[in-house]
Amino acid sequence: MKSVDIYTDGACSGNPGKGGWGVILMYGSREKELSGGEQDTTNNRMELYAAIAGLSALKEKCRVNLYSDSAYLVNAIEQRWLDGWKNSGWKTSSKEAVKNRDLWEQLIALLDTHDVTFIKVKGHADNEYNNRCDKLARNAIKALT
């Protein structure tokens, strides 16, 4: 099975507002950048969409290290919030509907396909790839105007 590193980031100008996402896929010495945006969205939706876009770009089952600065994304997986939400009929611990269920369900399907490890990185710090993803996301927002 191929091993791939995926860096992701999402951004919003206003929250909600115009949003963008950026992804860098790395396999061996090859890199591929992806980005896009939406007119009316939230930062959390863009963080989720970046992960979905990155995993969707893979053409075969892969072992993936997915790097994100989003505590929302990483904690939902690593602290098993996602399992709790599914088991409670998509309700939070306060019995409210889980936000972004549509995207979580897309992500779950991709997690069933690939062997993914989520790794939290510090945002807007010294991680070159996270910073590049942030720039891709911000440029996607600019392209919407």
Coordinates of C-alpha atoms in Angstrom, one line a residue:
M1 CA 0.0 0.0 0.0
K2 CA 1.3 3.4 -0.9
S3 CA 2.1 5.9 1.9
V4 CA 1.0 9.5 1.3
D5 CA 1.2 12.6 3.4
I6 CA -1.6 15.1 3.0
Y7 CA -1.5 18.6 4.5
T8 CA -4.8 20.5 4.7
D9 CA -6.1 23.9 5.8
G10 CA -9.3 25.8 5.6
A11 CA -9.9 29.6 6.0
C12 CA -12.8 32.0 6.1
S13 CA -13.2 35.7 5.6
G14 CA -15.9 36.2 8.2
N15 CA -17.3 33.2 9.9
P16 CA -19.6 32.5 8.2
G17 CA -18.4 34.2 5.1
K18 CA -16.3 33.5 2.0
G19 CA -14.2 30.4 2.6
G20 CA -11.3 28.6 1.0
W21 CA -9.4 25.4 1.4
G22 CA -6.0 24.2 0.4
V23 CA -4.4 20.7 0.2
I24 CA -0.9 19.5 -0.5
L25 CA -0.6 15.8 -1.4
M26 CA 2.9 14.3 -1.1
Y27 CA 4.0 10.9 -2.4
G28 CA 7.8 10.3 -2.6
S29 CA 9.3 13.4 -4.3
R30 CA 6.0 14.4 -6.0
E31 CA 3.7 17.1 -4.7
K32 CA 0.2 18.1 -5.9
E33 CA -1.7 21.2 -4.7
L34 CA -5.4 21.5 -4.7
S35 CA -7.7 24.4 -3.6
G36 CA -11.1 25.8 -3.9
G37 CA -13.7 27.9 -2.1
E38 CA -17.3 28.7 -1.4
Q39 CA -19.2 32.0 -1.1
D40 CA -21.1 31.4 2.1
T41 CA -19.5 28.9 4.5
T42 CA -17.7 28.5 7.8
N43 CA -14.1 27.8 8.8
N44 CA -15.0 24.3 10.1
R45 CA -16.7 23.4 6.8
M46 CA -13.6 24.4 4.9
E47 CA -11.3 22.4 7.2
L48 CA -13.4 19.4 6.7
Y49 CA -13.7 19.9 3.0
A50 CA -9.9 20.2 2.6
A51 CA -9.5 16.7 4.2
I52 CA -12.3 15.3 2.0
A53 CA -10.7 16.8 -1.1
G54 CA -7.3 15.5 -0.3
L55 CA -8.5 12.0 0.4
S56 CA -10.8 12.0 -2.6
A57 CA -7.8 12.8 -4.9
L58 CA -6.2 9.4 -4.1
K59 CA -6.7 6.9 -6.9
E60 CA -6.2 3.8 -4.8
K61 CA -6.2 2.7 -1.2
C62 CA -3.4 4.4 0.7
R63 CA -1.8 4.7 4.1
V64 CA -2.2 8.4 4.8
N65 CA -0.7 10.8 7.4
L66 CA -3.2 13.7 7.3
Y67 CA -1.8 16.9 8.9
S68 CA -4.2 19.6 10.0
D69 CA -4.2 22.6 12.3
S70 CA -7.9 22.1 13.0
A71 CA -8.7 20.8 16.5
Y72 CA -12.3 20.4 15.3
L73 CA -11.2 17.9 12.6
V74 CA -8.4 16.1 14.4
N75 CA -10.2 15.8 17.8
A76 CA -13.4 14.5 16.2
I77 CA -11.4 11.6 15.0
E78 CA -8.6 11.1 17.6
Q79 CA -10.9 11.6 20.6
R80 CA -13.6 9.6 19.0
W81 CA -16.2 12.3 19.0
L82 CA -17.3 11.1 15.6
D83 CA -18.1 7.6 16.9
G84 CA -20.1 9.2 19.7
W85 CA -22.1 11.4 17.3
K86 CA -22.9 8.4 15.0
N87 CA -23.9 6.2 18.0
S88 CA -26.2 9.0 19.4
G89 CA -28.1 9.5 16.1
W90 CA -25.9 12.5 15.1
K91 CA -26.5 14.4 18.3
T92 CA -23.9 16.2 20.5
S93 CA -23.5 15.6 24.2
S94 CA -25.9 18.5 24.7
K95 CA -28.5 16.8 22.4
E96 CA -28.1 19.3 19.6
A97 CA -27.8 18.2 15.9
V98 CA -24.1 17.7 14.9
K99 CA -23.1 20.5 12.6
N100 CA -21.7 19.6 9.2
R101 CA -23.1 16.1 9.2
D102 CA -23.1 16.0 5.4
L103 CA -19.3 16.5 5.3
W104 CA -18.6 14.2 8.3
E105 CA -20.5 11.4 6.4
Q106 CA -18.4 12.0 3.3
L107 CA -15.2 11.9 5.4
I108 CA -16.4 8.6 7.1
A109 CA -16.7 7.0 3.6
L110 CA -13.2 8.0 2.8
L111 CA -11.9 6.8 6.1
D112 CA -13.4 3.4 5.4
T113 CA -11.4 3.3 2.1
H114 CA -8.0 4.5 3.4
D115 CA -5.8 3.9 6.4
V116 CA -5.6 7.4 7.8
T117 CA -3.7 8.8 10.8
F118 CA -4.7 12.4 11.7
I119 CA -1.9 14.6 13.0
K120 CA -2.5 18.0 14.7
V121 CA 0.0 20.7 13.7
K122 CA 0.3 24.2 15.1
G123 CA -1.4 26.6 12.7
H124 CA 0.4 29.7 11.4
A125 CA 3.7 28.6 12.9
D126 CA 6.8 27.2 11.4
N127 CA 5.3 24.2 9.4
E128 CA 6.1 25.0 5.8
Y129 CA 3.3 22.8 4.4
N130 CA 0.6 24.1 6.7
N131 CA 1.6 27.6 5.8
R132 CA 1.5 26.8 2.1
C133 CA -2.0 25.3 2.6
D134 CA -3.1 28.4 4.4
K135 CA -1.9 30.5 1.4
L136 CA -3.8 28.2 -1.0
A137 CA -7.0 28.6 1.0
R138 CA -6.6 32.4 1.3
N139 CA -5.9 32.7 -2.5
A140 CA -9.1 30.6 -3.1
I141 CA -11.0 33.2 -1.1
K142 CA -9.5 36.0 -3.1
A143 CA -10.5 34.3 -6.3
L144 CA -14.2 34.3 -5.2
T145 CA -14.4 38.1 -5.2

